[in-house]
Amino acid sequence: MWSLGLLKTMKDPKYMVFSDTKIVMIKDMYPKAEHHFLVLPHEEITNLKKVTEKDIPLLEYMFEKAKQYTSKHFPDVEFKFGYHAQPSMHRLHLHVISKDMNSEFLKNKKHWNSFTTEFFMNSSDILRQLKTSGKIKFPSAAECELMMKRELKCHRCNLVFPTIPKLKQHIRSHRAD
DNA sequence: GTTCTAGAAC
DNA sequence: GTTCTAGAAC
């Protein structure tokens, strides 16, 4: 089953960039930016929906290790850290992705909107919610569907583009900024 | 999650 | 005619 693919990838030395007793950090097999990693716990947490107050220390640890890794290896690159509201793959995974969004693997509207709308839930927001209310507020399935269908808007300058190829061409032009 | 491809959109 | 999207995958 394809949705179990991450469980195999997280054991593959070819993709692993860091691991310890609690977590594994891997390269995303289909990076949606110039740098894109995933941080996964060894603990069998299926997804963000299963996360509760008791997992706060683990989520903080994942976030801290991700920040340590990127600041050490890519001190000049800006990253964002967060979770998809409706992940496709099993095992909780924190996306660690550079803000360029420039990648040959970014091919469709869902790819784009899953990282540039509220579908992407920042790690710091998730932790704040867990600490203040003990739970996480998710967008509904209908809201997620609408977010995925949203217009293609540049995350840097808010310009709107009619197609993915036009958007991608524009995104590349921001690299020289 | 990706690949493939029919047919919509241009 | 070509580009591009969107839905099936047994």
PDB file of C-alpha atoms in Angstrom, chain A residues 14-138:
ATOM      1  CA  LYS A  14      19.967   6.445   1.230  1.00  0.00           C
ATOM      2  CA  TYR A  15      17.391   8.970   2.481  1.00  0.00           C
ATOM      3  CA  MET A  16      18.272   9.229   6.183  1.00  0.00           C
ATOM      4  CA  VAL A  17      20.189  12.355   7.178  1.00  0.00           C
ATOM      5  CA  PHE A  18      19.865  12.099  10.968  1.00  0.00           C
ATOM      6  CA  SER A  19      18.524   9.661  13.517  1.00  0.00           C
ATOM      7  CA  ASP A  20      18.545   9.012  17.253  1.00  0.00           C
ATOM      8  CA  THR A  21      16.479   6.996  19.736  1.00  0.00           C
ATOM      9  CA  LYS A  22      13.376   9.179  19.312  1.00  0.00           C
ATOM     10  CA  ILE A  23      13.259  10.396  15.697  1.00  0.00           C
ATOM     11  CA  VAL A  24      14.473   9.993  12.138  1.00  0.00           C
ATOM     12  CA  MET A  25      15.055  12.782   9.641  1.00  0.00           C
ATOM     13  CA  ILE A  26      14.947  11.863   5.956  1.00  0.00           C
ATOM     14  CA  LYS A  27      15.104  13.585   2.597  1.00  0.00           C
ATOM     15  CA  ASP A  28      11.685  13.794   0.987  1.00  0.00           C
ATOM     16  CA  MET A  29      11.744  11.397  -1.971  1.00  0.00           C
ATOM     17  CA  TYR A  30       9.980  13.991  -4.161  1.00  0.00           C
ATOM     18  CA  PRO A  31      11.201  17.336  -2.751  1.00  0.00           C
ATOM     19  CA  LYS A  32       8.836  20.254  -3.429  1.00  0.00           C
ATOM     20  CA  ALA A  33      11.597  22.837  -2.906  1.00  0.00           C
ATOM     21  CA  GLU A  34      15.382  22.945  -3.228  1.00  0.00           C
ATOM     22  CA  HIS A  35      15.628  21.502   0.304  1.00  0.00           C
ATOM     23  CA  HIS A  36      12.871  19.339   1.712  1.00  0.00           C
ATOM     24  CA  PHE A  37      13.134  16.954   4.678  1.00  0.00           C
ATOM     25  CA  LEU A  38      10.744  15.030   6.896  1.00  0.00           C
ATOM     26  CA  VAL A  39      11.112  14.398  10.620  1.00  0.00           C
ATOM     27  CA  LEU A  40       9.318  11.298  11.890  1.00  0.00           C
ATOM     28  CA  PRO A  41       9.110   9.737  15.363  1.00  0.00           C
ATOM     29  CA  HIS A  42       9.903   6.058  15.860  1.00  0.00           C
ATOM     30  CA  GLU A  43       6.779   5.979  18.022  1.00  0.00           C
ATOM     31  CA  GLU A  44       3.818   4.690  16.036  1.00  0.00           C
ATOM     32  CA  ILE A  45       1.792   7.868  15.742  1.00  0.00           C
ATOM     33  CA  THR A  46      -0.238   7.571  12.523  1.00  0.00           C
ATOM     34  CA  ASN A  47      -0.791  11.287  11.929  1.00  0.00           C
ATOM     35  CA  LEU A  48      -1.377  14.686  13.496  1.00  0.00           C
ATOM     36  CA  LYS A  49      -4.985  13.766  14.341  1.00  0.00           C
ATOM     37  CA  LYS A  50      -3.670  11.229  16.872  1.00  0.00           C
ATOM     38  CA  VAL A  51      -1.488  13.782  18.639  1.00  0.00           C
ATOM     39  CA  THR A  52      -2.492  14.851  22.147  1.00  0.00           C
ATOM     40  CA  GLU A  53      -1.137  16.957  24.999  1.00  0.00           C
ATOM     41  CA  LYS A  54       1.157  14.141  26.104  1.00  0.00           C
ATOM     42  CA  ASP A  55       3.008  14.381  22.781  1.00  0.00           C
ATOM     43  CA  ILE A  56       4.060  18.020  23.312  1.00  0.00           C
ATOM     44  CA  PRO A  57       7.629  17.089  24.362  1.00  0.00           C
ATOM     45  CA  LEU A  58       8.032  14.846  21.282  1.00  0.00           C
ATOM     46  CA  LEU A  59       6.748  17.522  18.886  1.00  0.00           C
ATOM     47  CA  GLU A  60       9.011  20.100  20.510  1.00  0.00           C
ATOM     48  CA  TYR A  61      11.941  17.720  20.145  1.00  0.00           C
ATOM     49  CA  MET A  62      11.178  17.107  16.439  1.00  0.00           C
ATOM     50  CA  PHE A  63      10.935  20.862  15.856  1.00  0.00           C
ATOM     51  CA  GLU A  64      14.162  21.605  17.741  1.00  0.00           C
ATOM     52  CA  LYS A  65      16.151  18.902  15.948  1.00  0.00           C
ATOM     53  CA  ALA A  66      14.849  20.134  12.593  1.00  0.00           C
ATOM     54  CA  LYS A  67      15.903  23.706  13.377  1.00  0.00           C
ATOM     55  CA  GLN A  68      19.313  22.522  14.602  1.00  0.00           C
ATOM     56  CA  TYR A  69      19.863  20.532  11.428  1.00  0.00           C
ATOM     57  CA  THR A  70      18.920  23.299   9.013  1.00  0.00           C
ATOM     58  CA  SER A  71      20.830  26.048  10.822  1.00  0.00           C
ATOM     59  CA  LYS A  72      23.925  23.840  10.891  1.00  0.00           C
ATOM     60  CA  HIS A  73      23.829  22.598   7.295  1.00  0.00           C
ATOM     61  CA  PHE A  74      21.999  25.452   5.534  1.00  0.00           C
ATOM     62  CA  PRO A  75      22.675  28.584   7.621  1.00  0.00           C
ATOM     63  CA  ASP A  76      21.769  30.914   4.755  1.00  0.00           C
ATOM     64  CA  VAL A  77      18.581  29.176   3.626  1.00  0.00           C
ATOM     65  CA  GLU A  78      15.126  30.042   4.979  1.00  0.00           C
ATOM     66  CA  PHE A  79      12.958  27.084   5.955  1.00  0.00           C
ATOM     67  CA  LYS A  80       9.454  26.548   7.198  1.00  0.00           C
ATOM     68  CA  PHE A  81       8.405  23.802   9.577  1.00  0.00           C
ATOM     69  CA  GLY A  82       4.935  22.332   9.657  1.00  0.00           C
ATOM     70  CA  TYR A  83       2.378  19.604   9.154  1.00  0.00           C
ATOM     71  CA  HIS A  84      -0.210  19.009   6.449  1.00  0.00           C
ATOM     72  CA  ALA A  85      -3.778  19.313   7.727  1.00  0.00           C
ATOM     73  CA  GLN A  86      -4.728  16.165   5.806  1.00  0.00           C
ATOM     74  CA  PRO A  87      -1.639  14.029   5.229  1.00  0.00           C
ATOM     75  CA  SER A  88      -1.718  11.189   2.667  1.00  0.00           C
ATOM     76  CA  MET A  89       1.068   9.133   4.178  1.00  0.00           C
ATOM     77  CA  HIS A  90       1.047   7.198   7.445  1.00  0.00           C
ATOM     78  CA  ARG A  91       3.321   8.146  10.343  1.00  0.00           C
ATOM     79  CA  LEU A  92       3.344  11.623  11.760  1.00  0.00           C
ATOM     80  CA  HIS A  93       5.807  13.717   9.739  1.00  0.00           C
ATOM     81  CA  LEU A  94       7.049  17.254  10.160  1.00  0.00           C
ATOM     82  CA  HIS A  95       7.807  18.923   6.822  1.00  0.00           C
ATOM     83  CA  VAL A  96      11.070  20.874   6.790  1.00  0.00           C
ATOM     84  CA  ILE A  97      11.065  22.764   3.520  1.00  0.00           C
ATOM     85  CA  SER A  98      13.030  25.693   2.134  1.00  0.00           C
ATOM     86  CA  LYS A  99      10.967  28.720   1.172  1.00  0.00           C
ATOM     87  CA  ASP A 100      12.055  28.840  -2.471  1.00  0.00           C
ATOM     88  CA  MET A 101       9.386  26.313  -3.570  1.00  0.00           C
ATOM     89  CA  ASN A 102      11.533  25.731  -6.643  1.00  0.00           C
ATOM     90  CA  SER A 103      11.445  22.068  -7.657  1.00  0.00           C
ATOM     91  CA  GLU A 104      10.970  19.864 -10.687  1.00  0.00           C
ATOM     92  CA  PHE A 105       8.754  17.628  -8.525  1.00  0.00           C
ATOM     93  CA  LEU A 106       6.232  20.373  -7.864  1.00  0.00           C
ATOM     94  CA  LYS A 107       3.757  19.476 -10.593  1.00  0.00           C
ATOM     95  CA  ASN A 108       0.203  20.403  -9.694  1.00  0.00           C
ATOM     96  CA  LYS A 109      -2.113  22.729  -7.820  1.00  0.00           C
ATOM     97  CA  LYS A 110      -2.380  20.433  -4.813  1.00  0.00           C
ATOM     98  CA  HIS A 111       1.395  20.361  -4.439  1.00  0.00           C
ATOM     99  CA  TRP A 112       1.485  24.140  -4.473  1.00  0.00           C
ATOM    100  CA  ASN A 113      -1.471  24.831  -2.199  1.00  0.00           C
ATOM    101  CA  SER A 114      -0.518  22.189   0.356  1.00  0.00           C
ATOM    102  CA  PHE A 115       2.546  24.250   1.232  1.00  0.00           C
ATOM    103  CA  THR A 116       1.291  27.789   0.634  1.00  0.00           C
ATOM    104  CA  THR A 117      -2.187  27.847   2.226  1.00  0.00           C
ATOM    105  CA  GLU A 118      -3.391  27.171   5.788  1.00  0.00           C
ATOM    106  CA  PHE A 119      -3.337  23.509   4.779  1.00  0.00           C
ATOM    107  CA  PHE A 120       0.272  23.846   5.931  1.00  0.00           C
ATOM    108  CA  MET A 121       0.016  24.117   9.714  1.00  0.00           C
ATOM    109  CA  ASN A 122       3.127  25.626  11.271  1.00  0.00           C
ATOM    110  CA  SER A 123       4.850  23.593  13.967  1.00  0.00           C
ATOM    111  CA  SER A 124       4.944  26.609  16.286  1.00  0.00           C
ATOM    112  CA  ASP A 125       1.164  27.134  15.904  1.00  0.00           C
ATOM    113  CA  ILE A 126       0.447  23.457  16.547  1.00  0.00           C
ATOM    114  CA  LEU A 127       2.528  23.547  19.722  1.00  0.00           C
ATOM    115  CA  ARG A 128       0.874  26.767  20.912  1.00  0.00           C
ATOM    116  CA  GLN A 129      -2.580  25.228  20.411  1.00  0.00           C
ATOM    117  CA  LEU A 130      -1.635  22.058  22.279  1.00  0.00           C
ATOM    118  CA  LYS A 131      -0.222  24.068  25.172  1.00  0.00           C
ATOM    119  CA  THR A 132      -3.122  26.503  25.499  1.00  0.00           C
ATOM    120  CA  SER A 133      -6.116  24.263  24.731  1.00  0.00           C
ATOM    121  CA  GLY A 134      -4.712  20.732  24.884  1.00  0.00           C
ATOM    122  CA  LYS A 135      -5.893  20.036  21.361  1.00  0.00           C
ATOM    123  CA  ILE A 136      -5.411  21.002  17.720  1.00  0.00           C
ATOM    124  CA  LYS A 137      -8.016  22.769  15.606  1.00  0.00           C
ATOM    125  CA  PHE A 138      -8.168  21.275  12.103  1.00  0.00           C
TER     126      PHE A 138
END
